[in-house]
Short mmCIF file of C-alpha atoms (C1' of nucleotides) in Angstrom, two decimals:
data_model
loop_
_atom_site.label_atom_id
_atom_site.label_comp_id
_atom_site.label_asym_id
_atom_site.label_seq_id
_atom_site.Cartn_x
_atom_site.Cartn_y
_atom_site.Cartn_z
CA MET A 1393 -121.37 69.19 108.54
CA ASP A 1394 -118.97 71.77 109.71
CA GLU A 1395 -120.74 75.20 109.04
CA GLN A 1396 -120.01 76.09 112.65
CA TRP A 1397 -116.36 75.60 112.07
CA MET A 1398 -116.25 77.99 109.09
CA ILE A 1399 -118.47 80.70 110.79
CA GLY A 1400 -115.90 80.43 113.45
CA GLN A 1401 -113.18 80.56 111.11
CA THR A 1402 -114.35 83.39 108.90
CA SER A 1403 -114.41 85.57 112.06
CA LEU A 1404 -110.80 84.98 112.59
CA SER A 1405 -110.41 87.12 109.30
CA LEU A 1406 -112.30 89.89 110.13
CA GLY A 1407 -110.15 91.35 112.95
CA LEU A 1408 -107.02 91.02 110.94
CA HIS A 1409 -104.55 93.85 110.58
CA VAL A 1410 -102.26 92.34 108.32
CA GLY A 1411 -100.05 95.39 108.20
CA GLY A 1412 -99.24 96.02 111.57
CA PRO A 1413 -99.12 99.28 113.70
CA ARG A 1414 -98.06 102.41 112.01
CA VAL A 1415 -94.68 103.53 112.81
CA ALA A 1416 -92.82 106.46 111.91
CA PRO A 1417 -95.39 108.80 110.40
CA SER A 1418 -92.68 111.29 109.31
CA VAL A 1419 -91.36 109.12 106.49
CA THR A 1420 -93.82 109.71 103.93
CA ARG A 1421 -92.29 107.19 101.35
CA VAL A 1422 -92.50 104.50 103.80
CA LEU A 1423 -96.01 105.40 104.72
CA LEU A 1424 -97.14 105.38 101.05
CA GLU A 1425 -95.42 102.05 100.49
CA GLU A 1426 -97.14 100.71 103.82
CA ASP A 1427 -100.43 101.99 102.46
CA PHE A 1428 -100.06 100.19 99.25
CA MET A 1429 -98.98 97.14 100.86
CA SER A 1430 -101.91 97.27 103.17
CA SER A 1431 -104.46 97.74 100.44
CA LYS A 1432 -102.79 94.98 98.42
CA LYS A 1433 -103.04 92.77 101.31
CA ASN A 1434 -106.50 94.03 102.18
CA HIS A 1435 -107.74 92.73 98.42
CA GLU A 1436 -105.74 89.50 99.10
CA VAL A 1437 -107.72 89.22 102.42
CA GLU A 1438 -111.17 89.87 100.81
CA ALA A 1439 -110.09 87.24 97.84
CA LEU A 1440 -109.48 84.95 100.50
CA GLU A 1441 -112.57 85.62 102.66
CA ALA A 1442 -114.70 85.63 99.24
CA GLU A 1443 -113.08 82.09 98.44
CA LEU A 1444 -113.61 81.05 102.11
CA ARG A 1445 -117.19 82.04 101.78
CA ARG A 1446 -117.51 80.13 98.25
CA VAL A 1447 -115.83 77.11 99.88
CA GLY A 1448 -118.20 77.03 102.88
CA GLU A 1449 -121.01 77.38 100.61
CA GLU A 1450 -120.16 74.43 98.45
CA ASN A 1451 -119.32 72.53 101.66
CA ARG A 1452 -122.97 73.39 102.95
CA ARG A 1453 -124.19 72.12 99.59
CA LEU A 1454 -122.15 68.93 99.26
CA SER A 1455 -123.00 68.10 102.90
CA HIS A 1456 -126.60 68.27 102.18
CA MET A 1457 -126.26 66.37 99.20
CA LEU A 1458 -124.18 63.73 101.00
CA ARG A 1459 -127.03 63.77 103.83
CA ALA A 1460 -129.56 63.27 100.97
CA LEU A 1461 -127.38 60.60 99.54
CA VAL A 1462 -126.93 58.46 102.78
CA ALA A 1463 -130.57 58.64 103.49
CA LYS A 1464 -131.20 57.41 99.74
CA TYR A 1465 -128.58 54.51 100.10
CA ALA A 1466 -130.01 53.55 103.22
CA ASP A 1467 -133.36 53.22 101.78
CA LEU A 1468 -132.00 51.37 98.79
CA GLN A 1469 -130.46 48.81 101.01
CA CYS A 1470 -133.65 48.40 102.66
CA LYS A 1471 -135.04 47.60 99.28
CA VAL A 1472 -132.67 45.19 98.39
CA SER A 1473 -132.88 43.55 101.57
CA GLY A 1474 -136.88 43.35 101.17
CA THR A 1475 -136.66 42.12 97.66
CA MET A 1476 -134.58 39.21 98.39
CA ALA A 1477 -136.79 38.14 101.32
CA ALA A 1478 -139.81 38.18 98.76
CA ALA A 1479 -137.62 36.49 96.31
CA ASN A 1480 -136.83 33.61 99.08
CA ASN A 1481 -140.49 33.48 99.55
CA HIS A 1482 -141.22 33.30 96.06
CA HIS A 1483 -138.72 30.47 95.81
CA GLN A 1484 -140.44 28.61 98.67
CA SER A 1485 -143.75 28.87 97.23
CA TRP A 1486 -142.81 27.51 93.84
CA THR A 1487 -141.12 24.54 95.34
CA THR A 1488 -144.31 23.85 97.36
CA SER A 1489 -146.90 24.89 94.82
CA GLU A 1490 -147.60 23.19 91.41
CA ASP A 1491 -149.63 20.08 91.16
CA GLY A 1492 -148.55 16.67 91.59
CA SER A 1493 -149.06 13.44 93.47
CA SER A 1494 -149.96 13.15 97.07
CA ALA A 1495 -146.67 11.57 97.69
CA SER A 1496 -144.60 14.26 95.82
CA ALA A 1497 -146.82 16.90 97.54
CA THR A 1498 -145.86 15.49 100.91
CA ARG A 1499 -142.27 15.64 99.91
CA LYS A 1500 -142.54 19.00 99.18
CA ARG A 1501 -144.30 19.96 102.06
CA ALA A 1502 -141.72 18.59 104.18
CA ARG A 1503 -139.07 20.43 101.98
CA SER A 1504 -140.66 23.49 102.60
CA ASP A 1505 -141.12 23.05 106.40
CA SER A 1506 -137.37 22.29 106.57
CA LEU A 1507 -136.61 25.56 104.71
CA ASP A 1508 -138.97 27.27 106.98
CA THR A 1509 -137.31 25.87 109.96
CA ALA A 1510 -134.00 26.66 108.37
CA SER A 1511 -134.57 30.23 108.10
CA ARG A 1512 -135.13 30.91 111.66
CA ASN A 1513 -131.57 29.51 112.59
CA PRO A 1514 -129.23 32.11 111.52
CA SER A 1515 -125.48 31.68 111.82
CA PRO A 1516 -122.47 34.00 111.05
CA PRO A 1517 -122.30 35.68 107.97
CA LEU A 1518 -120.25 34.40 105.00
CA ALA A 1519 -118.62 36.23 102.53
CA ALA A 1520 -119.45 37.07 98.63
CA ALA A 1521 -118.01 35.28 95.54
CA GLY A 1522 -117.74 36.69 92.32
CA SER A 1523 -118.60 34.10 89.46
CA SER A 1524 -117.17 34.47 85.88
CA GLY A 1525 -118.43 38.13 85.61
CA ARG A 1526 -121.66 37.11 86.94
CA PHE A 1527 -123.24 39.05 89.65
CA ALA A 1528 -123.36 37.46 93.01
CA VAL A 1529 -124.65 38.85 96.47
CA SER A 1530 -123.65 37.14 99.59
CA VAL A 1531 -127.26 37.06 101.01
CA THR A 1532 -129.39 34.27 102.23
CA VAL A 1533 -132.65 35.46 103.50
CA GLY A 1534 -135.24 33.74 105.27
CA PRO A 1535 -138.83 34.97 105.31
CA ASP A 1536 -138.67 36.85 108.39
CA GLN A 1537 -134.91 38.17 108.03
CA ALA A 1538 -133.09 39.92 105.40
CA GLU A 1539 -129.82 40.13 106.14
CA CYS A 1540 -126.43 38.02 105.23
CA THR A 1541 -126.91 34.66 107.02
CA PRO A 1542 -126.45 31.21 105.82
CA VAL A 1543 -129.65 28.79 106.20
CA HIS A 1544 -129.57 25.86 108.64
CA GLU A 1545 -131.68 23.25 107.22
CA PRO A 1546 -132.22 19.56 108.19
CA CYS A 1547 -131.33 17.69 105.71
CA ASN A 1548 -133.80 16.49 103.19
CA SER A 1549 -131.72 13.33 102.12
CA LYS A 1550 -133.44 10.22 103.19
CA ARG A 1551 -130.38 8.52 103.65
CA VAL A 1552 -128.64 10.83 105.90
CA ARG A 1553 -128.59 9.47 109.47
CA ALA A 1554 -130.27 11.63 112.32
CA ASP A 1555 -126.75 12.91 113.67
CA GLU A 1556 -125.83 13.88 110.08
CA VAL A 1557 -128.95 15.88 109.85
CA LYS A 1558 -128.27 17.77 113.08
CA ALA A 1559 -124.50 18.45 111.95
CA SER A 1560 -125.63 19.41 108.25
CA ARG A 1561 -125.90 22.80 107.24
CA VAL A 1562 -127.90 23.67 103.96
CA SER A 1563 -127.48 26.82 101.89
CA LYS A 1564 -128.76 27.82 98.51
CA LEU A 1565 -127.25 29.73 95.89
CA TYR A 1566 -128.99 31.33 93.05
CA VAL A 1567 -126.83 32.16 90.05
CA HIS A 1568 -127.92 33.99 86.83
CA ALA A 1569 -126.65 31.86 83.96
CA ASP A 1570 -126.71 31.53 80.34
CA PRO A 1571 -129.62 29.12 79.16
CA SER A 1572 -127.65 27.90 76.86
CA ASP A 1573 -125.20 26.53 79.13
CA VAL A 1574 -126.42 23.21 80.10
CA SER A 1575 -123.29 22.18 82.07
CA LEU A 1576 -124.79 23.17 85.56
CA GLN A 1577 -121.19 24.07 86.36
CA VAL A 1578 -121.24 27.82 86.32
CA VAL A 1579 -121.62 27.92 90.20
CA LYS A 1580 -118.12 28.87 90.84
CA ASP A 1581 -117.42 29.48 94.81
CA GLY A 1582 -114.03 28.76 95.22
CA PHE A 1583 -114.32 24.85 96.02
CA GLN A 1584 -113.32 22.10 93.46
CA TRP A 1585 -116.47 19.83 92.61
CA ARG A 1586 -116.92 16.41 91.31
CA LYS A 1587 -119.84 15.48 89.59
CA TYR A 1588 -121.35 12.31 90.47
CA GLY A 1589 -124.65 12.04 89.39
CA GLN A 1590 -127.64 13.64 87.45
CA LYS A 1591 -131.34 13.01 87.71
CA VAL A 1592 -134.43 14.52 86.25
CA THR A 1593 -136.77 15.53 89.22
CA LYS A 1594 -140.55 15.36 89.22
CA ASP A 1595 -141.23 18.96 89.67
CA ASN A 1596 -138.45 20.20 87.19
CA PRO A 1597 -137.88 19.26 83.80
CA CYS A 1598 -134.49 20.37 83.98
CA PRO A 1599 -131.89 17.69 85.25
CA ARG A 1600 -130.42 18.17 88.74
CA ALA A 1601 -126.57 17.66 88.94
CA TYR A 1602 -124.91 16.12 92.09
CA PHE A 1603 -121.74 17.46 92.94
CA ARG A 1604 -118.92 16.28 95.72
CA CYS A 1605 -116.27 18.27 96.87
CA SER A 1606 -112.99 16.55 95.46
CA PHE A 1607 -110.57 18.92 97.21
CA ALA A 1608 -110.65 16.99 100.18
CA PRO A 1609 -111.27 13.18 100.16
CA SER A 1610 -112.70 13.53 103.56
CA CYS A 1611 -114.89 16.41 102.95
CA GLN A 1612 -118.45 15.15 102.73
CA VAL A 1613 -119.85 18.41 101.46
CA LYS A 1614 -122.49 17.80 98.69
CA LYS A 1615 -123.80 20.33 95.95
CA LYS A 1616 -126.95 20.23 93.99
CA VAL A 1617 -127.39 22.35 90.89
CA GLN A 1618 -130.67 22.64 89.12
CA ARG A 1619 -132.19 25.12 86.82
CA SER A 1620 -135.24 27.12 88.09
CA ALA A 1621 -138.37 25.75 86.76
CA GLU A 1622 -139.71 29.12 86.59
CA ASP A 1623 -136.56 30.96 85.24
CA LYS A 1624 -134.18 28.86 83.05
CA THR A 1625 -131.72 31.60 83.50
CA MET A 1626 -131.44 30.82 87.05
CA LEU A 1627 -129.58 28.27 88.48
CA VAL A 1628 -130.22 26.96 92.09
CA ALA A 1629 -127.45 25.40 93.82
CA THR A 1630 -128.07 23.56 97.18
CA TYR A 1631 -125.22 23.01 99.53
CA ASP A 1632 -125.47 20.35 101.97
CA GLY A 1633 -122.67 20.30 104.85
CA ASP A 1634 -119.68 22.25 105.81
CA HIS A 1635 -116.33 21.97 104.33
CA ASN A 1636 -113.89 20.75 106.69
CA HIS A 1637 -110.83 22.18 104.95
CA ALA A 1638 -109.93 25.71 103.57
CA PRO A 1639 -110.56 26.82 100.11
CA PRO A 1640 -108.22 25.68 97.69
CA PRO A 1641 -105.86 28.70 96.56
CA LYS A 1642 -106.85 30.56 93.33
CA GLN A 1643 -105.46 29.38 90.16
CA GLN A 1644 -105.79 31.31 86.86
CA GLY A 1645 -106.44 29.49 83.54
CA SER A 1646 -103.82 27.02 83.53
CA GLY A 1647 -104.08 23.75 82.42
CA GLY A 1648 -107.71 23.56 83.08
CA ARG A 1649 -109.78 20.55 81.80
CA LYS A 1650 -112.25 21.25 78.93
CA ARG A 1651 -115.45 20.49 80.61
CA GLY A 1652 -116.51 22.70 83.23
CA ASP A 1653 -113.58 22.13 85.62
CA ALA A 1654 -114.21 24.35 88.72
CA ALA A 1655 -110.79 24.34 89.77
CA ALA A 1656 -109.82 25.78 86.58
CA VAL A 1657 -112.22 28.71 87.02
CA ARG A 1658 -111.97 29.43 90.55
CA VAL A 1659 -112.60 32.99 91.30
CA SER A 1660 -112.92 33.34 94.95
CA ALA A 1661 -112.08 31.47 98.08
CA ALA A 1662 -115.37 32.40 99.43
CA PRO A 1663 -117.36 30.29 101.57
CA VAL A 1664 -120.12 28.18 100.21
CA LEU A 1665 -123.00 30.45 101.00
CA VAL A 1666 -123.94 33.06 98.18
CA GLN A 1667 -127.37 33.76 97.06
CA GLN A 1668 -127.74 35.55 93.71
CA GLN A 1669 -131.09 37.10 92.63
CA GLY A 1670 -132.41 38.08 89.37
CA ASN A 1671 -131.65 41.08 87.34
CA GLN A 1672 -134.06 43.38 89.19
CA GLU A 1673 -132.19 42.63 92.33
CA ALA A 1674 -128.85 42.74 90.57
CA SER A 1675 -129.74 46.47 89.12
CA THR A 1676 -130.83 47.81 92.61
CA ALA A 1677 -127.77 46.32 93.98
CA GLU A 1678 -125.69 47.97 91.40
CA GLN A 1679 -127.55 51.24 92.25
CA VAL A 1680 -126.75 50.76 95.73
CA ALA A 1681 -123.02 50.35 95.06
CA ASP A 1682 -123.11 53.13 92.53
CA ARG A 1683 -124.65 55.77 95.27
CA LYS A 1684 -121.95 54.37 97.53
CA ASN A 1685 -119.18 55.08 95.46
CA LEU A 1686 -120.73 58.51 94.48
CA ALA A 1687 -121.04 59.19 98.54
CA GLU A 1688 -117.63 58.41 98.91
CA GLN A 1689 -116.46 60.52 96.29
CA MET A 1690 -118.52 63.32 97.95
CA ALA A 1691 -117.03 62.66 101.42
CA ALA A 1692 -113.46 62.82 99.75
CA THR A 1693 -114.40 66.11 98.04
CA LEU A 1694 -115.29 67.28 101.39
CA THR A 1695 -112.32 66.08 103.35
CA ARG A 1696 -110.43 68.10 100.57
CA ASP A 1697 -112.24 71.15 101.13
CA ALA A 1698 -111.61 70.82 104.68
CA GLY A 1699 -107.89 70.76 104.14
CA PHE A 1700 -108.37 73.84 102.10
CA LYS A 1701 -109.96 75.50 104.41
CA ALA A 1702 -107.46 74.89 106.98
CA ALA A 1703 -104.73 75.87 104.64
CA LEU A 1704 -106.88 79.00 103.93
CA VAL A 1705 -107.38 79.88 107.58
CA SER A 1706 -103.46 79.33 108.43
CA ALA A 1707 -102.81 81.88 105.79
CA LEU A 1708 -105.24 84.43 107.13
CA SER A 1709 -104.34 84.24 110.28
CA GLY A 1710 -100.91 85.62 110.14
CA GLN A 1711 -98.98 83.46 107.83
CA ILE A 1712 -99.31 85.46 104.71
CA PRO A 1713 -95.70 86.52 103.59
CA VAL A 1714 -95.25 90.16 104.16
CA ALA A 1715 -93.50 91.75 101.42
"C1'" DC B 647 -102.76 6.89 81.13
"C1'" DG B 648 -104.88 9.41 84.62
"C1'" DT B 649 -108.77 11.75 85.64
"C1'" DA B 650 -113.24 13.69 85.49
"C1'" DT B 651 -117.93 13.23 83.41
"C1'" DT B 652 -122.00 10.53 81.53
"C1'" DT B 653 -125.72 7.90 82.61
"C1'" DG B 654 -128.26 3.48 83.53
"C1'" DA B 655 -128.87 0.89 87.29
"C1'" DC B 656 -129.61 0.42 91.79
"C1'" DC B 657 -131.22 1.68 96.82
"C1'" DA B 658 -133.93 3.42 100.18
"C1'" DG B 659 -137.63 6.29 102.20
"C1'" DC B 660 -142.43 7.38 101.81
"C1'" DG B 661 -147.37 6.87 100.70
"C1'" DC B 662 -151.23 4.16 99.33
"C1'" DG C 372 -146.17 -5.14 98.87
"C1'" DC C 373 -146.07 -1.89 95.04
"C1'" DG C 374 -145.03 2.19 92.76
"C1'" DC C 375 -143.03 6.72 92.78
"C1'" DT C 376 -139.37 9.65 93.93
"C1'" DG C 377 -134.75 11.41 95.04
"C1'" DG C 378 -129.99 10.08 95.72
"C1'" DT C 379 -125.84 7.39 94.88
"C1'" DC C 380 -122.96 4.16 92.28
"C1'" DA C 381 -120.05 2.46 89.02
"C1'" DA C 382 -118.90 1.06 84.46
"C1'" DA C 383 -118.40 3.26 80.14
"C1'" DT C 384 -116.84 7.44 78.00
"C1'" DA C 385 -114.26 11.58 76.90
"C1'" DC C 386 -110.59 14.45 77.29
"C1'" DG C 387 -105.77 16.37 78.11
#
DNA sequence: CGTATTTGACCAGCGC
DNA sequence: GCGCTGGTCAAATACG
C-alpha cells in the first residue's frame, strides 16, 4: 500500500541532528548536559524508528492480507452469482420437467419460454428487503446473467390483454420459510397484500395463494405465492406488474391483525423484487459479508496506522519537545 | 361492525 | 364440444 511512503519517511529520521550545533565548548557543565540530552534524544529517536519499522512491517503485512482478502471477496461474489444463476436454471428445470399431460406440458413449456425470454430483458436493479429475520438477497438471475436485475416476463395469465402483457413485469422471489407455516404470508416485501384466492395446481401439491396489492385500489400488481414442490421450506412468490404508488410507510407491531397481515409485519419499503436462495447460497453470502466486514476493519486499521505514521514522522522531523 | 381470509363456484384458454 | 387447468369472483366466515 504505502511501503514507498514508509521508506521515504524513515529516511527523514536518519539525518536528524536533534541536539543542534555545539556551542560554547568552554562550558563543561553545559556540554555534559547537552551530551546527556543528546543521548537521551538519540534513544528516543531509535525507539521511534524501531516503532516506525514495526508499524511499517505491520502495514505491509496488513496490506498483503487486505489484498488477499479483496481477491477472496471478489471470488466469493462470483461464486454467489454463479450459484444463484444455477439455482435459477434449476428452478426453470423443475417447472418444465416432471411428467404430466400434453396440455400441461405445453403450458409448462410456454411458461419456461416466457421465463427464458424474461431473463434476457434486464432492467434497473432493485433494492433488497429483509423478511422477519429471514435472509433475503435482492437478486434475480437469468441463465446468462448473474447480477441484480429484475425479470421482465410476458404474463402467463390467459386473461390478461396483450397490451397488459407488454406492460407487465413479472419477477420471482424465493423465501426460505418454516414448513409448518402454511399461511403463505411470510413473503414480506413492504407492500400490503390482500389474498383473493387459493388454488391447488397440477404440478405442485402445495396450494398457490393469489394476492392483490391492497394499499392502493388502483394498483394492479398481483402476487402468487406457492411452496416449492422440491423444497417445502422454500416459498416462491411471483410478482405480476408494477406498483403505481410508493411503498407504504413502515409500521411496527401496532394493532396488526391476527392472521398474517402483511401490513403489520412490514419490514422494508423495498421494491418487489427480492430473490432468496437456499441455505447454501445464504451461508455463502454470509461469508462474503463477513469477509467484507473484516476487510473494512483492516482498512480502518491501516488508516489508523497511517495516522500514527504521520504523527511519528511529524515528531521525528523537529517537533520533539526539546528539554 | 368493518375488514381480511377462506373456499367453492365460475370463467376462459388450450389441446384433443 | 369436452375436459383440463389456472385464475378470479363472491358469499361465508373469522377476527379485532
